[in-house]
Amino acid sequence: MDFLGDQDLERDKLIESFRREASMMSQIVHPHIPRAAYLEEKKMNLVCIKCGKTFLGKRTCPDCQHPSDSMYYKPHPLRTRHYILMNYIEGETLEQKMELQGKPFSESLVLQWMKEITSALKALHEAGLMHRDIKPGNIMIENQTHK
C-alpha cells in the first residue's frame, strides 16, 4: 500500500509552484526575457495484470514471472520530471564577459545593461514573479546585439 507522507505533500506543493511560475513566465513578452514553456516528462512503470505488482523495465514480472505482454503502463509520480524550456541565447554570461574583459566596462555600456536588466526585473515583478538568483552568472549577453 502507498501513502502520501509529508515529503510527498511538500513535493506536490513545489511542483504546483513550478507549474504556476512556468505558466506565468510563458505569458511575459519582453525583449530581455526569454520566452518560456512548461514541459512534464512522465516516467512509466509496468504493472502486472496477474498480480498487480508495479516494477520498472523488466520483461517478466519479478513476483509471478508473468510475461510483459500482459502488462500495462502507469505513470510513476516520483519519477516524473518537470522542465521550464526557454529560448536559447547565443552569447556569454555577464560573469564570463567580466573574466574575459579583465578590466572595467565603459560606463555607458554598464548603464545600458542596467536599464535592460531593471526593465526585465520590473516586467517580472509586475507579473507577480521574483528572480531569486540575480548574479552575473545568470545574466546572458547576446553575441549579436551585446544586450
Coordinates of C-alpha atoms in Angstrom, one line a residue:
M1 CA 0.0 0.0 0.0
D2 CA 1.3 3.5 -0.9
F3 CA 0.5 6.6 1.2
L4 CA 1.4 10.2 1.0
G5 CA 3.8 11.4 3.6
D6 CA 4.9 15.0 4.5
Q7 CA 7.7 14.8 1.8
D8 CA 5.1 13.9 -0.9
L9 CA 2.9 16.8 0.1
E10 CA 5.9 19.2 0.1
R11 CA 6.9 17.9 -3.3
D12 CA 3.4 18.4 -4.7
K13 CA 3.5 22.0 -3.4
L14 CA 6.8 22.6 -5.1
I15 CA 5.6 21.1 -8.4
E16 CA 2.5 23.2 -8.4
S17 CA 4.5 26.3 -7.7
F18 CA 6.9 25.4 -10.5
R19 CA 4.0 24.9 -12.9
R20 CA 2.4 28.2 -11.9
E21 CA 5.7 30.0 -12.3
A22 CA 6.3 28.5 -15.7
S23 CA 2.7 29.4 -16.8
M24 CA 3.2 33.0 -15.7
M25 CA 6.6 33.2 -17.4
S26 CA 5.1 31.9 -20.7
Q27 CA 2.8 34.9 -20.7
I28 CA 5.5 37.6 -20.3
V29 CA 6.5 39.2 -23.6
H30 CA 9.6 41.4 -23.0
P31 CA 12.7 42.0 -25.3
H32 CA 15.1 41.0 -22.5
I33 CA 13.3 38.0 -21.1
P34 CA 13.5 34.7 -22.9
R35 CA 10.2 33.0 -23.8
A36 CA 9.4 30.1 -21.6
A37 CA 7.2 26.9 -21.7
Y38 CA 6.5 24.2 -19.2
L39 CA 7.1 20.5 -20.0
E40 CA 6.4 17.5 -18.0
E41 CA 8.1 14.2 -18.8
K42 CA 6.3 11.2 -17.3
K43 CA 8.3 8.1 -16.5
M44 CA 6.3 5.0 -16.7
N45 CA 6.2 1.8 -14.6
L46 CA 4.9 -1.6 -15.8
V47 CA 2.0 -3.1 -13.8
C48 CA 1.4 -6.8 -14.0
I49 CA -2.3 -7.7 -14.7
K50 CA -2.0 -11.0 -12.9
C51 CA -0.6 -10.0 -9.5
G52 CA -0.8 -6.1 -9.6
K53 CA 3.0 -5.7 -8.9
T54 CA 4.5 -2.4 -10.2
F55 CA 8.0 -2.6 -11.5
L56 CA 10.5 -1.0 -13.9
G57 CA 11.6 -2.2 -17.3
K58 CA 11.8 -6.0 -16.9
R59 CA 10.4 -8.5 -19.4
T60 CA 8.6 -10.5 -16.8
C61 CA 7.0 -9.7 -13.5
P62 CA 9.6 -10.2 -10.7
D63 CA 6.9 -11.7 -8.4
C64 CA 4.9 -14.1 -10.5
Q65 CA 7.1 -14.3 -13.7
H66 CA 4.1 -13.3 -15.8
P67 CA 5.3 -12.1 -19.3
S68 CA 5.3 -8.3 -20.1
D69 CA 2.8 -8.6 -23.0
S70 CA 0.1 -8.7 -20.4
M71 CA 1.2 -5.6 -18.6
Y72 CA 0.0 -2.0 -18.7
Y73 CA 1.9 1.2 -18.1
K74 CA 1.2 3.6 -15.2
P75 CA 2.9 6.9 -14.6
H76 CA 5.3 6.9 -11.7
P77 CA 4.7 10.3 -9.8
L78 CA 8.2 10.4 -8.2
R79 CA 9.9 9.8 -11.5
T80 CA 8.2 12.5 -13.4
R81 CA 10.5 15.3 -14.5
H82 CA 9.4 18.9 -14.8
Y83 CA 11.1 21.4 -17.0
I84 CA 10.9 25.1 -18.0
L85 CA 12.1 25.4 -21.6
M86 CA 13.5 28.8 -22.6
N87 CA 14.8 30.3 -25.8
Y88 CA 18.5 29.7 -26.4
I89 CA 20.6 32.8 -26.2
E90 CA 23.8 32.7 -28.2
G91 CA 26.2 34.6 -26.1
E92 CA 28.0 34.7 -22.8
T93 CA 27.0 35.3 -19.2
L94 CA 28.0 38.7 -17.7
E95 CA 30.3 36.7 -15.5
Q96 CA 32.2 35.2 -18.5
K97 CA 32.4 38.7 -20.1
M98 CA 33.9 40.1 -16.9
E99 CA 36.5 37.4 -16.8
L100 CA 37.4 37.8 -20.5
Q101 CA 37.4 41.6 -20.3
G102 CA 39.9 41.8 -17.4
K103 CA 39.2 45.5 -16.9
P104 CA 36.1 47.6 -16.1
F105 CA 33.5 48.0 -18.8
S106 CA 32.6 51.5 -20.0
E107 CA 30.1 53.5 -18.0
S108 CA 27.8 53.8 -21.0
L109 CA 27.7 50.0 -21.6
V110 CA 27.1 49.3 -17.9
L111 CA 24.3 51.9 -17.8
Q112 CA 22.7 50.3 -20.9
W113 CA 22.9 46.8 -19.3
M114 CA 21.4 48.1 -16.0
K115 CA 18.5 49.7 -17.9
E116 CA 17.8 46.4 -19.7
I117 CA 18.2 44.3 -16.5
T118 CA 15.9 46.6 -14.4
S119 CA 13.4 46.7 -17.2
A120 CA 13.2 42.9 -17.3
L121 CA 13.0 42.7 -13.5
K122 CA 10.2 45.2 -13.5
A123 CA 8.3 43.1 -16.0
L124 CA 8.8 40.0 -13.8
H125 CA 7.6 41.8 -10.7
E126 CA 4.5 43.2 -12.5
A127 CA 3.7 39.6 -13.5
G128 CA 4.0 38.5 -9.8
L129 CA 7.3 36.8 -10.3
M130 CA 10.6 37.3 -8.5
H131 CA 14.0 36.3 -9.7
R132 CA 15.7 34.5 -6.8
D133 CA 19.2 34.4 -8.0
I134 CA 20.4 37.6 -9.7
K135 CA 24.1 37.4 -10.3
P136 CA 26.5 38.0 -13.2
G137 CA 26.5 34.2 -14.0
N138 CA 22.7 34.3 -14.6
I139 CA 22.6 37.3 -16.9
M140 CA 23.1 36.5 -20.6
I141 CA 24.6 39.0 -23.1
E142 CA 23.8 38.2 -26.7
N143 CA 26.8 38.0 -29.1
Q144 CA 25.0 39.9 -31.9
T145 CA 23.4 42.7 -30.0
H146 CA 25.5 42.8 -26.9
K147 CA 22.2 43.2 -24.9

